[in-house]
Short mmCIF file of C-alpha atoms in Angstrom, two decimals:
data_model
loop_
_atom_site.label_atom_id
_atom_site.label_comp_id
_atom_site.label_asym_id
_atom_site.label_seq_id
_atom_site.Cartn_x
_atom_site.Cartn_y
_atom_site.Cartn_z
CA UNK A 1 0.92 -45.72 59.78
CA UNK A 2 4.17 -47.57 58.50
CA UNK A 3 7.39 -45.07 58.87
CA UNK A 4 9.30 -46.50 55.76
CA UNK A 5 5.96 -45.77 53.71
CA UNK A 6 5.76 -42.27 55.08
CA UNK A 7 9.40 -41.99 54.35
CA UNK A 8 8.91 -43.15 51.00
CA UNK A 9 6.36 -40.75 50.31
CA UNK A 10 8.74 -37.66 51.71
CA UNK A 11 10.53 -38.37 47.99
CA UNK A 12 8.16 -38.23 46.42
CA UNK A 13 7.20 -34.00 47.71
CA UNK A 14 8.32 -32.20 44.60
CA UNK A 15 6.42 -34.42 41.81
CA UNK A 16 4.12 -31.71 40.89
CA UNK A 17 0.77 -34.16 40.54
CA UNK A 18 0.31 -36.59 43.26
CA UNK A 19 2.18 -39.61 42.10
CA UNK A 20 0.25 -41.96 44.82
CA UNK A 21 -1.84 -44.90 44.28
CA UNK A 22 -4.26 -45.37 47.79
CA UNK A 23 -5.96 -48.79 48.28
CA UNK A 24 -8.08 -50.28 51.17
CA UNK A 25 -9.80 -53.65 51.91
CA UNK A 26 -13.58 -53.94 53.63
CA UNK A 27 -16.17 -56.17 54.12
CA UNK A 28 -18.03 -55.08 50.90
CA UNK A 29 -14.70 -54.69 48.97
CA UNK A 30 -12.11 -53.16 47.68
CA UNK A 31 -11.66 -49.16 47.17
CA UNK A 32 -8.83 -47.58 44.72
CA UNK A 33 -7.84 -44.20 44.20
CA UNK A 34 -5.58 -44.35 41.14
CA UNK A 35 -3.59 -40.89 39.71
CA UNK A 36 -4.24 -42.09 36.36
CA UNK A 37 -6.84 -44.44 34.70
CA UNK A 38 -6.88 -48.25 35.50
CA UNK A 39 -6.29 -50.19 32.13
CA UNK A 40 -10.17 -51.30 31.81
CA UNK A 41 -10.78 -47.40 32.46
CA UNK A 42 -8.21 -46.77 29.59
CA UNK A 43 -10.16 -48.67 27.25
CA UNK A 44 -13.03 -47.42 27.79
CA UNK A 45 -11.69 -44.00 27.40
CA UNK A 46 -10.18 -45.03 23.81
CA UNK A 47 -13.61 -45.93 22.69
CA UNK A 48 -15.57 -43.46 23.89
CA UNK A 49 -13.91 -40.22 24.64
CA UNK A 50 -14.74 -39.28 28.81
CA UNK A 51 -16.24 -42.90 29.49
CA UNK A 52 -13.19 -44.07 31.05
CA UNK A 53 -12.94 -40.62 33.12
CA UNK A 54 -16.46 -41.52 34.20
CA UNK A 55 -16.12 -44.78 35.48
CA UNK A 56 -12.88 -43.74 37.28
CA UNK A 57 -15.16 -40.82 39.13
CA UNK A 58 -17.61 -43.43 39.97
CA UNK A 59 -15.21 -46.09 41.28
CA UNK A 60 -13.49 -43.07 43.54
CA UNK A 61 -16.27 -41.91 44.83
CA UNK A 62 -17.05 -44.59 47.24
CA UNK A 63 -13.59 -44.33 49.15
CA UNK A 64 -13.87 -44.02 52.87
CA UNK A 65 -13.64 -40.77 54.31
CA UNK A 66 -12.59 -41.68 57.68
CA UNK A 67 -9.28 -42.70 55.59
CA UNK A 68 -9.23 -39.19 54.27
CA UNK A 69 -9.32 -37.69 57.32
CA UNK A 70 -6.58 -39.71 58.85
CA UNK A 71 -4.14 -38.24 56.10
CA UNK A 72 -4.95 -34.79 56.77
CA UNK A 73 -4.09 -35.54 60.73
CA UNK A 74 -0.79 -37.56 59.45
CA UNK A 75 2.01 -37.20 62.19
CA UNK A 76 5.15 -38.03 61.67
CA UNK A 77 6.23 -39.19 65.14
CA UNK A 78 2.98 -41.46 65.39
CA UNK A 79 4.39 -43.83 62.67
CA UNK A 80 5.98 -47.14 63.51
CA UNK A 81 8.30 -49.69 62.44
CA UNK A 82 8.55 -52.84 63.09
CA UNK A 83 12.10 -52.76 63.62
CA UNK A 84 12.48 -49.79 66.72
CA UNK A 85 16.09 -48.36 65.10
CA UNK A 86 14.24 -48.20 61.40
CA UNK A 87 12.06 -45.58 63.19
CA UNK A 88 14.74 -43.87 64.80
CA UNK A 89 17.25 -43.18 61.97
CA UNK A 90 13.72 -42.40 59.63
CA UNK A 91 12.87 -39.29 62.35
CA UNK A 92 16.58 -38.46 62.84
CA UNK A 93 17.11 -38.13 59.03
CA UNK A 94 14.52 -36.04 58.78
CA UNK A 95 15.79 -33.97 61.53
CA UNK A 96 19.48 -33.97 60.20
CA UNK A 97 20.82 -35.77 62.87
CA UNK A 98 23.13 -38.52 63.27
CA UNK A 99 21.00 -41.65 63.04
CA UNK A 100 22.51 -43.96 65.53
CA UNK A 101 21.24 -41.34 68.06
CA UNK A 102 17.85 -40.67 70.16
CA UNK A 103 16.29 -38.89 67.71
CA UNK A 104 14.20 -35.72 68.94
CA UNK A 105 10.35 -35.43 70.48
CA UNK A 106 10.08 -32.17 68.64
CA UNK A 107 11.66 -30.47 65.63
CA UNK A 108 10.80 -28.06 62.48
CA UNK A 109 11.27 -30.63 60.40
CA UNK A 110 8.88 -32.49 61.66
CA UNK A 111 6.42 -29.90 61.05
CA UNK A 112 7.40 -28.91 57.55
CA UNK A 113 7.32 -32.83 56.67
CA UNK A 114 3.72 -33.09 58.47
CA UNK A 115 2.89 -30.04 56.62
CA UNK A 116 4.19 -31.26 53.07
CA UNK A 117 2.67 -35.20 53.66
CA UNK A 118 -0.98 -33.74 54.71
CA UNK A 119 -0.59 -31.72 51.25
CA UNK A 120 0.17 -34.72 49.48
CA UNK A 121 -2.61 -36.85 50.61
CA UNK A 122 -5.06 -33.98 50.12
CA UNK A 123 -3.73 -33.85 46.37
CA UNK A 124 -4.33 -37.47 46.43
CA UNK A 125 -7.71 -37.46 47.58
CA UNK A 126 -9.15 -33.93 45.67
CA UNK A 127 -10.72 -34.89 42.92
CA UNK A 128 -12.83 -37.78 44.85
CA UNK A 129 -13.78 -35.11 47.76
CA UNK A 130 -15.27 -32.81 44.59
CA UNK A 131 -17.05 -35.28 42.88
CA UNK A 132 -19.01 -36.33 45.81
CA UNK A 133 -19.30 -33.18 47.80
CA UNK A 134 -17.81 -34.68 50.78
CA UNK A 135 -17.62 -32.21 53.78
CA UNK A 136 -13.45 -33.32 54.08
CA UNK A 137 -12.97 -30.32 50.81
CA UNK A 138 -12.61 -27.61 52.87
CA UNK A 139 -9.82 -29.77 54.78
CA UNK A 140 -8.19 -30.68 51.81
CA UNK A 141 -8.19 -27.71 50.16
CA UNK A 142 -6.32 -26.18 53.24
CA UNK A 143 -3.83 -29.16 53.26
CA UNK A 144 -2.84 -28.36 49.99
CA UNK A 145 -2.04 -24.43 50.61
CA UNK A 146 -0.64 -24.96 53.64
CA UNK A 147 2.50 -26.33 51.51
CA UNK A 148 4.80 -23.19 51.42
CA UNK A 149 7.38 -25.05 49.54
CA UNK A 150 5.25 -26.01 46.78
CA UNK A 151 6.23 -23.90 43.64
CA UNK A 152 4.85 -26.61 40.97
CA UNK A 153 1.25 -28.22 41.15
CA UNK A 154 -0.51 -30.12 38.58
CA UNK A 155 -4.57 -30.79 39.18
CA UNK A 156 -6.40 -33.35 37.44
CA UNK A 157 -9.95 -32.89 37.56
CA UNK A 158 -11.04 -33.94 34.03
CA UNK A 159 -14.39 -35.34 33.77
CA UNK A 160 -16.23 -34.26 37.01
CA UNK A 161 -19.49 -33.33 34.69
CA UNK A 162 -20.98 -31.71 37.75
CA UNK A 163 -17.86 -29.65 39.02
CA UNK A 164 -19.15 -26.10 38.71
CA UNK A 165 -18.57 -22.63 40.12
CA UNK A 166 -18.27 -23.89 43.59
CA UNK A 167 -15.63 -26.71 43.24
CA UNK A 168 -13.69 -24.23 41.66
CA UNK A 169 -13.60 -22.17 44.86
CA UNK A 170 -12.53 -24.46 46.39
CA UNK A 171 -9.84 -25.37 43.45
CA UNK A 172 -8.43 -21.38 43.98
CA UNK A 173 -8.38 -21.99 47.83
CA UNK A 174 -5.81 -24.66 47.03
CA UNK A 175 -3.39 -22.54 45.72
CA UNK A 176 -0.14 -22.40 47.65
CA UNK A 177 1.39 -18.82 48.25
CA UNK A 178 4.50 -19.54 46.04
CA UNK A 179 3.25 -21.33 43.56
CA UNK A 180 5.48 -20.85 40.18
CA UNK A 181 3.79 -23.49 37.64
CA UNK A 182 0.46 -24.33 37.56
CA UNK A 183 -1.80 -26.58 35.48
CA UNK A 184 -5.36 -27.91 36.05
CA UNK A 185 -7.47 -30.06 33.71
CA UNK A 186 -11.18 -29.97 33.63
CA UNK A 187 -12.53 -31.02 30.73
CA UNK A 188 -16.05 -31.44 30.58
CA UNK A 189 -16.84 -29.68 33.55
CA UNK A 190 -19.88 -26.85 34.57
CA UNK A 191 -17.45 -23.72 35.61
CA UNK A 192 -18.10 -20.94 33.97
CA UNK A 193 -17.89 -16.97 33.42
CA UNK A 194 -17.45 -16.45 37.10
CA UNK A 195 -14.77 -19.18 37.62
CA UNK A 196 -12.22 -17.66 34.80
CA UNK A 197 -12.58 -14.32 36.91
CA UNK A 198 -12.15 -16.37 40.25
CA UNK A 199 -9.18 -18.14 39.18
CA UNK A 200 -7.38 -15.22 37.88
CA UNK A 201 -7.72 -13.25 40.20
CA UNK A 202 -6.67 -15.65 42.78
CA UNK A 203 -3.65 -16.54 40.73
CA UNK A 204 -0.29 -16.12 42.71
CA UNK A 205 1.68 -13.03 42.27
CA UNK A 206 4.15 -15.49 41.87
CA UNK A 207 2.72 -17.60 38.78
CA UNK A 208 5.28 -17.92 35.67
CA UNK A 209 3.52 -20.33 33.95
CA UNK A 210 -0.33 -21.68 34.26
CA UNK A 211 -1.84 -24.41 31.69
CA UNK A 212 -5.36 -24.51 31.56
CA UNK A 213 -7.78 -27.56 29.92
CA UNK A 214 -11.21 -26.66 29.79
CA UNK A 215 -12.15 -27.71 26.66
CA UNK A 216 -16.01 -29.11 27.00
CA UNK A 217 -16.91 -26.33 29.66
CA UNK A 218 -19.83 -25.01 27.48
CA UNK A 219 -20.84 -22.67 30.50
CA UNK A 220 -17.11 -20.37 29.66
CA UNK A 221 -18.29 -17.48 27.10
CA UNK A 222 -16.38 -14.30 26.00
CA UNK A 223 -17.17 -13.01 28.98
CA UNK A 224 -15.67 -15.58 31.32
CA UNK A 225 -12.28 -14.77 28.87
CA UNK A 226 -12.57 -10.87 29.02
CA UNK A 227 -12.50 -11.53 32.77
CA UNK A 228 -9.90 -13.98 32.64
CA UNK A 229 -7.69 -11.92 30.39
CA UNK A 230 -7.57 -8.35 32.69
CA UNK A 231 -6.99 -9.99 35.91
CA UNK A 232 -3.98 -12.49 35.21
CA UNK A 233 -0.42 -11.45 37.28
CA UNK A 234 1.76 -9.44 35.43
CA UNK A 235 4.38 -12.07 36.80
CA UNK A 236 2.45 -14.68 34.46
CA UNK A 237 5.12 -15.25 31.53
CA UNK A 238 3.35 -18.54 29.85
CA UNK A 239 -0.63 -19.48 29.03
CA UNK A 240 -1.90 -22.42 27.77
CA UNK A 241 -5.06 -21.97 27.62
CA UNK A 242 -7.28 -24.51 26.17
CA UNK A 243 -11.26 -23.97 25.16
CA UNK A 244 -12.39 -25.68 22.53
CA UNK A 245 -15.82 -26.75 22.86
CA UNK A 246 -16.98 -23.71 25.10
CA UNK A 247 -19.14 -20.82 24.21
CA UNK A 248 -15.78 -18.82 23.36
CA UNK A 249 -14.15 -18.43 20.13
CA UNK A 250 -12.03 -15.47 20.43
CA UNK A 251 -9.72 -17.13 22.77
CA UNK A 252 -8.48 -19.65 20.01
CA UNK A 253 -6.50 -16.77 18.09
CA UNK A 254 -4.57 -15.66 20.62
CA UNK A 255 -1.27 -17.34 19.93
CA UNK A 256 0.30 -16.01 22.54
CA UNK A 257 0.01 -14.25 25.82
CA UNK A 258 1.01 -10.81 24.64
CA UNK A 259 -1.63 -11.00 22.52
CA UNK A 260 -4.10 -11.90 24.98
CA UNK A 261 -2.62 -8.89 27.74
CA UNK A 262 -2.89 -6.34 24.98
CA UNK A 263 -6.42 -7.22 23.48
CA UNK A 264 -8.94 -4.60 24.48
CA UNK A 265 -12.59 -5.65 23.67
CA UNK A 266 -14.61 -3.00 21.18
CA UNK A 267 -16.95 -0.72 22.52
CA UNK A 268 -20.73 -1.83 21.27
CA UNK A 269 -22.01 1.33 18.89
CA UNK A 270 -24.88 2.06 17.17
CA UNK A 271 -24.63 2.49 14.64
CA UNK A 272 -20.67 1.03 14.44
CA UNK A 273 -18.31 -1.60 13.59
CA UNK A 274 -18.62 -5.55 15.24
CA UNK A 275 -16.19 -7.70 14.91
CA UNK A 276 -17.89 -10.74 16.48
CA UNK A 277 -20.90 -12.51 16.41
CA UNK A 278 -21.51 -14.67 19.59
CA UNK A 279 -20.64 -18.15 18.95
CA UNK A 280 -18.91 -17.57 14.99
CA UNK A 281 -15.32 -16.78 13.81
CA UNK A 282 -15.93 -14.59 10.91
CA UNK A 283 -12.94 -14.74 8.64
CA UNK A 284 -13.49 -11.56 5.61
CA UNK A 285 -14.53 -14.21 3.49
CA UNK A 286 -17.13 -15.87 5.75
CA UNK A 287 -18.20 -12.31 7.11
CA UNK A 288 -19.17 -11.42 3.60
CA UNK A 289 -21.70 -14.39 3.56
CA UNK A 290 -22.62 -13.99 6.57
CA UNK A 291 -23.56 -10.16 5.81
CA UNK A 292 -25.73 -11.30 2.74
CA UNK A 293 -27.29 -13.76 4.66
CA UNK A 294 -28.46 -11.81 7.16
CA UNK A 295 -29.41 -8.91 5.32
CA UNK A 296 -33.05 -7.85 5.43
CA UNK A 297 -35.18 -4.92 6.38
CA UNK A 298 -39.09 -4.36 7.29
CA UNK A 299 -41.26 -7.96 7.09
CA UNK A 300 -38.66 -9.89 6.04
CA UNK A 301 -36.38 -9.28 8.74
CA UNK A 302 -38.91 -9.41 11.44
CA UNK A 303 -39.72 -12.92 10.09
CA UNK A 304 -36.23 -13.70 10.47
CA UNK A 305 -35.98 -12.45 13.69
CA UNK A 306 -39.01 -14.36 14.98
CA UNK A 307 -37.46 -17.60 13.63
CA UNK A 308 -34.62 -16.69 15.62
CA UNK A 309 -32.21 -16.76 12.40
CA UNK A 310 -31.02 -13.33 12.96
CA UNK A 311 -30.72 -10.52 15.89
CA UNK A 312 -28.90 -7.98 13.17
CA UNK A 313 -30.73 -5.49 12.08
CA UNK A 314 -28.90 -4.15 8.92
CA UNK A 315 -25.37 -5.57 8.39
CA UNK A 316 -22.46 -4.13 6.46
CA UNK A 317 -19.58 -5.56 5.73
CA UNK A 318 -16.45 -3.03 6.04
CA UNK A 319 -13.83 -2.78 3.83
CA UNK A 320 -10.44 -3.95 4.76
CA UNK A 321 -8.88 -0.95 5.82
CA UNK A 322 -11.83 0.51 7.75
CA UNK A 323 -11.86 -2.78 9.73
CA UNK A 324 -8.15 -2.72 10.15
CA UNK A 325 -8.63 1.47 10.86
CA UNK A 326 -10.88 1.36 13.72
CA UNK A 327 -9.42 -1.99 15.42
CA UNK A 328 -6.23 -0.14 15.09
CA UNK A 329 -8.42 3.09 16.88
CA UNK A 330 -9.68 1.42 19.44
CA UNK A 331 -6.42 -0.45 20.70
CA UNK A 332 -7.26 -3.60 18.88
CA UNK A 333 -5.29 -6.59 17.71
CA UNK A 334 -5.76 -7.18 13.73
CA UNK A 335 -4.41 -10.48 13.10
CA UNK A 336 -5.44 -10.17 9.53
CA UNK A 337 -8.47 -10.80 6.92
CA UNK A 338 -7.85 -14.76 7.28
CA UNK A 339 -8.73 -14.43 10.84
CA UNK A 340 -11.54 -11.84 11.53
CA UNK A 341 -13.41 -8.83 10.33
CA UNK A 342 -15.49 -6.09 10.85
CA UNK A 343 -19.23 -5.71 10.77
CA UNK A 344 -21.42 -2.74 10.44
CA UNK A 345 -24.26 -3.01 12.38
CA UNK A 346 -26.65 -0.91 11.51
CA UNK A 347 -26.94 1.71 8.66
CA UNK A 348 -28.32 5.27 7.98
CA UNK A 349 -30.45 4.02 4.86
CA UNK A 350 -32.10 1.65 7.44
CA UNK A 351 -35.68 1.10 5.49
CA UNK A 352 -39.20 -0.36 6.70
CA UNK A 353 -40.04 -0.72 3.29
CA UNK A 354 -39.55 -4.47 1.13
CA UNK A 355 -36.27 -4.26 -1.29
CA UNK A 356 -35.86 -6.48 -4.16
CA UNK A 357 -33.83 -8.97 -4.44
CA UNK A 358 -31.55 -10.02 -7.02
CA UNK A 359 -29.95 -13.79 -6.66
CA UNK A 360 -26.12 -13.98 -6.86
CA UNK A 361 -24.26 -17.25 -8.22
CA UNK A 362 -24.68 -19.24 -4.62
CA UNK A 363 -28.23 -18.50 -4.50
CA UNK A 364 -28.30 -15.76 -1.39
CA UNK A 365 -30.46 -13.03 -1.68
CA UNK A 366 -28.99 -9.68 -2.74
CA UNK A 367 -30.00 -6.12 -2.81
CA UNK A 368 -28.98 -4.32 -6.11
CA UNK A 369 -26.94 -2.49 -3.97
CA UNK A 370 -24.88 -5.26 -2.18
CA UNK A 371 -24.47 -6.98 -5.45
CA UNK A 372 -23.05 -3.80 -6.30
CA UNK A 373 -20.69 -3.22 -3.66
CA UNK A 374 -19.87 -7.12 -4.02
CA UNK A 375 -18.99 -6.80 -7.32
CA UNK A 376 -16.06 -3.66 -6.55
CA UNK A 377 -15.11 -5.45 -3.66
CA UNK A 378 -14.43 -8.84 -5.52
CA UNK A 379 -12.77 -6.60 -7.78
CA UNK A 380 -10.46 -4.97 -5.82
CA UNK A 381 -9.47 -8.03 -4.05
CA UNK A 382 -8.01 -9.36 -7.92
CA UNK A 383 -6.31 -6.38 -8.88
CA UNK A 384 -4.84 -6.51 -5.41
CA UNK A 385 -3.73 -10.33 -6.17
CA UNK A 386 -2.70 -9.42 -9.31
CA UNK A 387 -0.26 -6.25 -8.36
CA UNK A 388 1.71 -8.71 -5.78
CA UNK A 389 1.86 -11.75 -8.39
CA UNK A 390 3.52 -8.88 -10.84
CA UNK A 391 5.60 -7.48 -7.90
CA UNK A 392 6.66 -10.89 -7.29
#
């Protein structure tokens, strides 16, 4: 190992993602571990979103791990210069010493600058060790806490397709004890329900600010959020929190994290209000179709149900301010119609028997009675309009 390279690196200790490009020659070839995408790679990704991540997993994951193994036993005093002095005022700056003299066999900063390099290797080195499994991840994940110092880390993980529940334990045993910002990206990957509770909960007491990217995990539900959301440090004082294209939808209202520490999820009741249906965001509008849609009773609805079209036995809509009443009851945020609403399920005039059906102007089926209620509820929504355009 080359002193002045090691030296170099030391300056580079509080760049919060590893800012280190590793390269190595063999008989078969070359091997490259980039911290970003290599400009063929960029292309790629331009044309096809997570192509370019995918060829950059499969070019990393050939790297030696012998090589990987030497960085976690990096030590200091074993480097060398070609010129003897270079290596003597290198060690004796790190120790604080004057550098024209013999510079120390032993010394703390030795240690903490061991300590710090190992961590920055293993940062280097993370995401290949994931995507292949290798037996160095323990190692490395260990490296990487062992850096006490470390108050900002940034982990890029985007793309590892197979990266589930167990790469992400090894992602939370990474975690050094003081960490202040955090922010991990892992688009695409297979973590789900139980690595949101897992990550949370292994969160540093000392976290300000975390930044999550996990759009593409299709595995993360409501559930994986709900978990998520009552286990986060009560130090944490910013959330991005990114999920589009998972099985949640809840989390993409929550516009801040106040709102997300002071959501409390609705008790199921039957029959009783629902504000949710898994895998919709039911503004008032949509939640009225979605109502008349769904609505059936006796042979109908068990042909429904059997088609899997429907798992709702007998919906009603609520009126705005029961919906806004019991969310308010039950401790709930009410952002406002344009965002949610309320859903009956269930009803006391539940019926085995067939209902007519009248046809409204969209061509959904309607009872007499929904077109009814339809009808007051359309018009109280105008003469509500209509009394704020006057009081305007």
């Amino acid at each position: 190992v080359r002193i002045w390279c090691a030296f170099e690196e030391a300056c580079c200790l509080e760049h919060a993602e590893s800012p280190l490009d590793v390269v190595t020659c063999h008989e078969e070839g070359v091997e490259l571990i980039t911290r970003g995408l290599t400009t063929p790679e960029e292309r790629l990704e331009r044309e096809r979103t997570g192509s370019g991540m995918a060829r950059k997993t499969a070019r990393e994951s050939s790297f030696p791990v012998d090589l990987i193994e030497a960085g976690l036993a990096f030590d200091i005093r074993q480097a060398q210069a070609s010129v003897a002095s270079d290596r003597d005022h290198i060690l004796n700056s790190v120790a604080g010493f004057d550098l024209e003299g013999i510079p120390p066999e032993q010394h703390p900063n030795y240690v903490e600058v061991n300590t710090r390099l190992r961590s920055l290797f293993a940062r280097t080195f993370f995401r290949s060790a994931l995507s292949t499994a290798s037996p160095v991840r323990t190692g490395l994940a260990s490296a990487i806490s062992a850096d006490r110092s470390r108050t900002d880390m940034k982990l890029n993980l985007a793309g590892l397709t197979d990266a589930g529940d167990e790469e992400m334990e090894y992602v939370v045993n990474s975690l050094p004890p003081h960490l202040c910002k955090f922010s991990l990206e892992m688009q695409g990957a297979s973590i789900g329900d139980a690595s949101m509770e897992r990550l949370a909960s292994s969160l540093p007491q000392s976290i300000e600010a975390v930044a999550l990217e996990f759009s593409g995990c299709r595995n993360i539900s409501d559930v994986g959020l709900e978990a998520f959301r009552s286990k986060i440090p009560s130090a944490l004082q910013s959330l991005s929190l990114s999920l589009t294209g998972t099985s949640v939808w809840k989390g993409n209202f929550f516009s801040s994290l106040e709102s997300l520490r002071n959501w409390q999820p609705l008790c199921d009741e039957e029959p009783g209000p629902v504000w949710w249906k898994p895998g919709f965001a039911l503004s008032w509008k949509l939640a009225e179709d979605f109502v008349k849609r769904t609505r059936g009773v006796g042979r109908e609805q068990a042909r429904w149900e059997a088609d899997g079209k429907s798992d709702m036995n007998d919906n009603r809509l609520l009126t705005t301010p029961q919906a806004q009443s019991f969310l308010q009851e039950k401790g709930a945020l009410y952002p406002g119609e344009d965002q949610w609403a309320a859903v009956r399920n269930g009803s006391e005039s539940d019926s085995e028997e067939e209902e007519e059906y009248d046809m409204d102007a969209r061509g959904k089926e309607l009872t007499a009675e929904e077109a009814r209620l339809a009808a007051e509820e359309a018009r109280a929504v105008e003469a509500a309009r209509l009394a704020a355009e006057e009081a305007r």
